[in-house]
Amino acid sequence: MTVPTASPLVSRIQQAGALVTAELDARSHRSPDYAAESEALHAMAQALTESDTAMLQKLVDTALTLCAAGSAGISLHEPKDGQYSAFRWAAVAGRCADLAGHLIPTDDSPGGVAIALGSPQLFVFPKRHFRCLAHVVPEVTEELVVPVPGTPKPWGALWVMSHDDHHFDSEHRRILKSLAAFTCAALTIAQAKADAEARAREAEEARRAVAAAEAHKDDFIATLGHELRNPLAPIDSAMAAAQRLAADCPAVLSALAVANRQVQQLKRLVSDLLDASRIRHGKLSVRPAHALLGDIIKDAIAAVSEQAERRRHQLHATLPPYPVTVSADAARLVQVISNVLGDAVKYTPPGGEITLDVDAPDPAAIPEHDSAPREVVITVRDTGIGVPPDLLPRIFDRFSQSRSARMGAEGGLGLGLSVVKYLVNAHQGEVSVFSEGEGKGTQVVLRLPIVRHSSVEHSASTTHGIPPARILLVDDNADATEALALLLTLDGHEVKRAQNGLEALVLVESFTPDVALIDIHMPGMDGHELARLLRQRTQCASTRLVALTGSTGAKDSAAMREFDCCLVKPPSLEDLAFVMRG
């Protein structure tokens, strides 16, 4: 808003003879004391590091001294409702010092006249013409007022008053103009600092809001993943049991195979959700050990081979002719490679081609005492839908997918590559994705410094065959226990079920389990309390207690000390076979 015009006020003051600015040049003036002025400006420059109030006070103290005035002050515009209708005496020195903070109208004040005229003005006996000065004691014989320039409007006015026969001259005007210019610079700096601090606060508040939203989203994702595990467990177990029961019925097996493929897809989506939650909380870890790279590649290909065959893909793998020993978390590396292969299968049209090439040095050629890791480069190429250029920089972001990927019949959540990048980085490696654009295929390159000088025997093929065992299942989810019990019974085990801790305690009076699979979160007596009570039973002294939980971080919790081990729901048959073997 513009400053209200002061033309009527100027005319009135001029007609009253109170405006005597022309006398400044007619009066004799002292020689400039540049040394004192320089010292004063230096002191004010130092005051810039202090608060705005301290800086303005230093300014008016300097004006008071250099102009030998009785009072000095600075009047700054006090905006109200977008209008500049008042001046605030922001700092005052001398005989008017007790009036600091006083408000006066802009349209009836010496400062208003000086700003309206756009130049320094000298007034005689201003109290007689400006009602706003009536409270000033004693009489004011002269007042010299200099506008404080500013952009886009003046900041206000700097003024000095005489209360006796002291007269101001052109030298005093020069000093005040210099101080007014300094004031403009200081106020501009202060305003810029305040604006910057306000923007910084807004940015920090926005950052916190985004972080809070991200945390809420991650918590929701983790909860969703945990909740989805519960119905998946009985479905998966029931389907596995049904496939055994329908071994002689091809039509039923065919229908179950379709359902099983969709359940496996759901399990992968849930695993991606839970891995994203583990990454967020730093709980997705790797545990390196010596393994054969060939076994890792074989397991990764096996994980996607059925889907690749169903889509009639040509899947080729080229490995070194010699065994390559690596120091890596084999399970996590299988997850990395199968994720990359799975994306290639998913986003390559039927009949497409997928190749996996492994370039690794021969560990036998590494000197025996050389422990430095060598690099293995795994390259996966496909002839699929490719990646648009605008998505490539964000390809590893969570939930990042192209439109064509989202429209795919088997599209995922856009979490796979973010998990891949995290796990590759955890192995001190690098992953990069290349594509010439949509419809031109994709190339993923994994570089992992994991090759070691060592020899490892090929791992035996996995099997679920274990000696029959007496198993106690404790879970308040009846469907989950019924389906898992049926599957384990078909495998030759003797299984008893309980839906709460009290039922389990009654059962063990007549049934001594070899293994007890116990859900942690049950109403009433939870899994922890049940485990402690079972430990006190002499008949359960050799029972292997296994916790079942949907929490991704629980396996590392000190609260699990009552149990021999912990499995995340739904447990795989490999996991169950492992814990039952002890």
Coordinates of C-alpha atoms in Angstrom, one line a residue, residues 47 59 70 185 198-199 205 207 215 238 272 288 325 337 362 366 371 401 430 463 483 499 506 520 527 535 537 548:
A47 CA 26.1 -3.5 16.4
L59 CA 22.1 4.4 15.7
G70 CA 19.0 17.2 22.9
A185 CA 21.2 -1.0 4.8
A198 CA 10.9 -17.5 8.3
R199 CA 11.4 -19.5 5.1
E205 CA 8.0 -27.5 9.3
R207 CA 10.3 -31.2 6.2
A215 CA 6.6 -42.3 8.9
A238 CA -4.2 -75.4 2.9
D272 CA 8.4 -56.5 -0.5
P288 CA 28.0 -62.9 4.8
T325 CA 33.4 -68.7 -4.1
I337 CA 19.0 -61.8 -8.4
D362 CA 38.8 -67.5 -10.9
I366 CA 43.9 -65.5 -6.3
S371 CA 42.1 -61.6 1.3
Q401 CA 6.9 -47.4 -11.7
E430 CA 26.7 -51.1 -6.9
T463 CA 14.1 -81.4 1.1
A483 CA -4.4 -75.7 7.6
Q499 CA -6.2 -71.7 20.3
V506 CA -4.0 -78.6 29.4
I520 CA 3.3 -64.4 20.1
G527 CA 3.0 -66.3 23.6
R535 CA 9.7 -74.0 30.4
R537 CA 7.0 -78.1 33.0
L548 CA 5.5 -67.3 15.4

